[in-house]
C-alpha cells in the first residue's frame, strides 16, 4: 500500500473568485467534508485551509490516484462541475504537498506577497482540525512544521515587513513619525469604508483619541460611537485639523475641504508642538498640497501611497530567494521525519537495534561461552537469533495493519518505545 | 603615535586598543543598520563596551602615571569626551533597545580619541590643574559636550528622516531609513540630551568659576575676560535659549538645526578658542 501526503486546492492563481466562492468552507462544512473523505476512505486524516484566496485540503491517503477521488468527491460535495474542478485544481503528493503548504504559510503563495494574515489562518485551520479530530500524527506535525517555517521566514527575511496596502502604509507612516502611535490625536474626515477601515486599524493599535468629522454629522456620530471617539462639526474642521497629530481624509468632495491658506493660518495660530501627518486618501484631494509649506507638516496622497506600495512590493520580491531557501530547508527536515516513519525503515532500525543488543549480550558472556564446544556455541547463536526473530515478528506484521494514519502512528510509537534515533542508518 | 606627554607604553597601548575597538564597533553598527543581522548587532555592542572599557582604562592608567586627573590636557579631555560619548551611546541603546544611533555616535568617539593622539601636545605643565573642584569642572563640562554631541547627532537624524518623509522618499519604509527611530523619539531624545547638557554645563561652569576665582584672582586679575570663559558662557546661553524655545513649542525642525549649530559652537569653543585665543585657559 502506497500511503502519501496529498493536497488538492483551488487558489487565487488558478480559480476565479466565482469558483472560490463556491468552494469555500465554513468550519462546519470543513468538518463535514473531512468526515465524508474518511467515510469514503479517500483520506485517513487531514485538514482544510479555507480563506478568501484559497480552498485547500491536505491529508494522508492510501490511494494511488487520490487526485481523481478528491476532485470527484468535491464535485459532489460542492455541487460543482467535476471537469471545471479538475482543470483548475492544484494538487500534489509527498514533498510537493509539504512544499506547497510551507510556501502558503510563508506568504509566498499569497495574493499580496508576504502578507501576514495567512499564518493565523493556517493556525486556525490546524486548531479546527484538531478539535474535529481529523488531524492526527502526520497532520499535526505537518501544520506545526508549516507554522514554524512561516515564522522563520517572517523573522529571518524582510518579506512581511514592508506594507503594501494603503491602510498598512498609512499606519507605518504614523509609526515613522510618532513615538507612541496610541498617544496620537487623530482626525478622520469622511465616513466611508476607507475611514472606517483605517479607524479600525488605528483602534487595534491602541489609538483612543479619534475625532470624526463629516458633512452628514449623523454618519460621523455613528463612527464615533463605534470607536469611542468624538464628533467634530463640519464647520470646525480647520481648527481641528490644526490641533491634530494625524489627519486622515477620504471624503467625496470635489474641492479641497482643507484649503491651504486657511489651514496655514490655523496652523500658525495653534499652540502645537511636533509634526502633523496628513493622509489624504481622496480623489480629488481633500487637502490643499500647499499645507506642506509649513515645517513639520508631512502630506501623503494616493500617488505617494502608490509609489510606496510599489517600492515595498519590489523590496518584498527581493526577499523571495531567501524565503524559498528557508522553505526548502523546512521541507527537507519534514521529509526526513516522515521517511523515518516508513515501515521498512522502522523495521530495519528495530532489527538493527535488537541485533546489537543480542551481540552485546553474547560478547558479555563470551568468557563462559568460550568453554562450550563449537556445536553448543552454534546452538546458542541459533537460539538467540530465533528469539530475536520471534520478538520482531509481531511488530513487523502489526506495522502493516490499519489505515495509513494508524500505520504511521504505530511506527511513531515503535520509534519512541525502542528509542530508535537513526539506528542502522547508512 | 602616542603624544610625547602621554606617559607609558602600556597606556598608549590601551589607547590604541580602544581606538581599534571603536573603529570595529563603528563598522559593525553600520553593517547592522544596513542589514539587521543579530550577530553583527551583538558584535557592535560588545565592541562598543570593550572600547569604552579600554578608553576608561586608558584614562585611569594615565591618571596613575600623572598622579593627577587624566584630563588636565587636551589629550586627556578629548579621550574623556570620547568615553562619555561611547557611554551615552550604550545608555541610549540599552534604554531603547535600539542600535540605530551607533553608526553616528561611535565614529565621533573614534574621531575624538584619534584627535587626542594626533593633535600637538604642549610642553608646559600647569601646577594648579588638580583638586576636586577642578575635576568636577572638567568632568561636568566634558559630559555636557558629549550630551550636546548626542543632541546634534539625534537632530541630524531628525533632519534627514524628516526630509525624506517631507519629500515622500520611496525608501522611508524600507532599508536603513526604516530602521531609524521615529521622528518623535529623535525629537524627544534630542531635547533630553539638550537638557542634560545645559544642566551639566551650568554646573561645570559654576565649578570652573569657583576654581578660577581661587587660583587666578591674584595672578590674573582679569581672568573673567578670558576668551574661553566667554566662549563657554555664550555656549551655555545659546543652548539655554534653544532649550526654553523647544519646551515652549518651537518647531522641532528649527530646534534640530539650532542643536547642530550649537555643537559647531561647542567644537569652536573646545578647540579653536582653547588652542588659539585663550591665554590662561588653554590646554597645554
Coordinates of N, CA, C and O in Angstrom, one line a residue, chain B residues 48 153 191 268:
Chain B
X48 N 31.7 48.1 21.4 CA 31.5 49.4 22.0 C 31.7 49.3 23.5 O 32.4 50.2 24.0
X153 N 23.7 64.8 17.0 CA 23.6 63.6 16.2 C 22.1 63.2 16.0 O 21.6 62.9 14.9
X191 N 15.9 66.5 22.9 CA 15.5 67.5 23.9 C 16.1 67.1 25.2 O 16.6 67.9 26.0
X268 N 34.1 74.8 18.4 CA 34.9 76.0 18.3 C 35.4 76.4 19.6 O 36.6 76.7 19.8

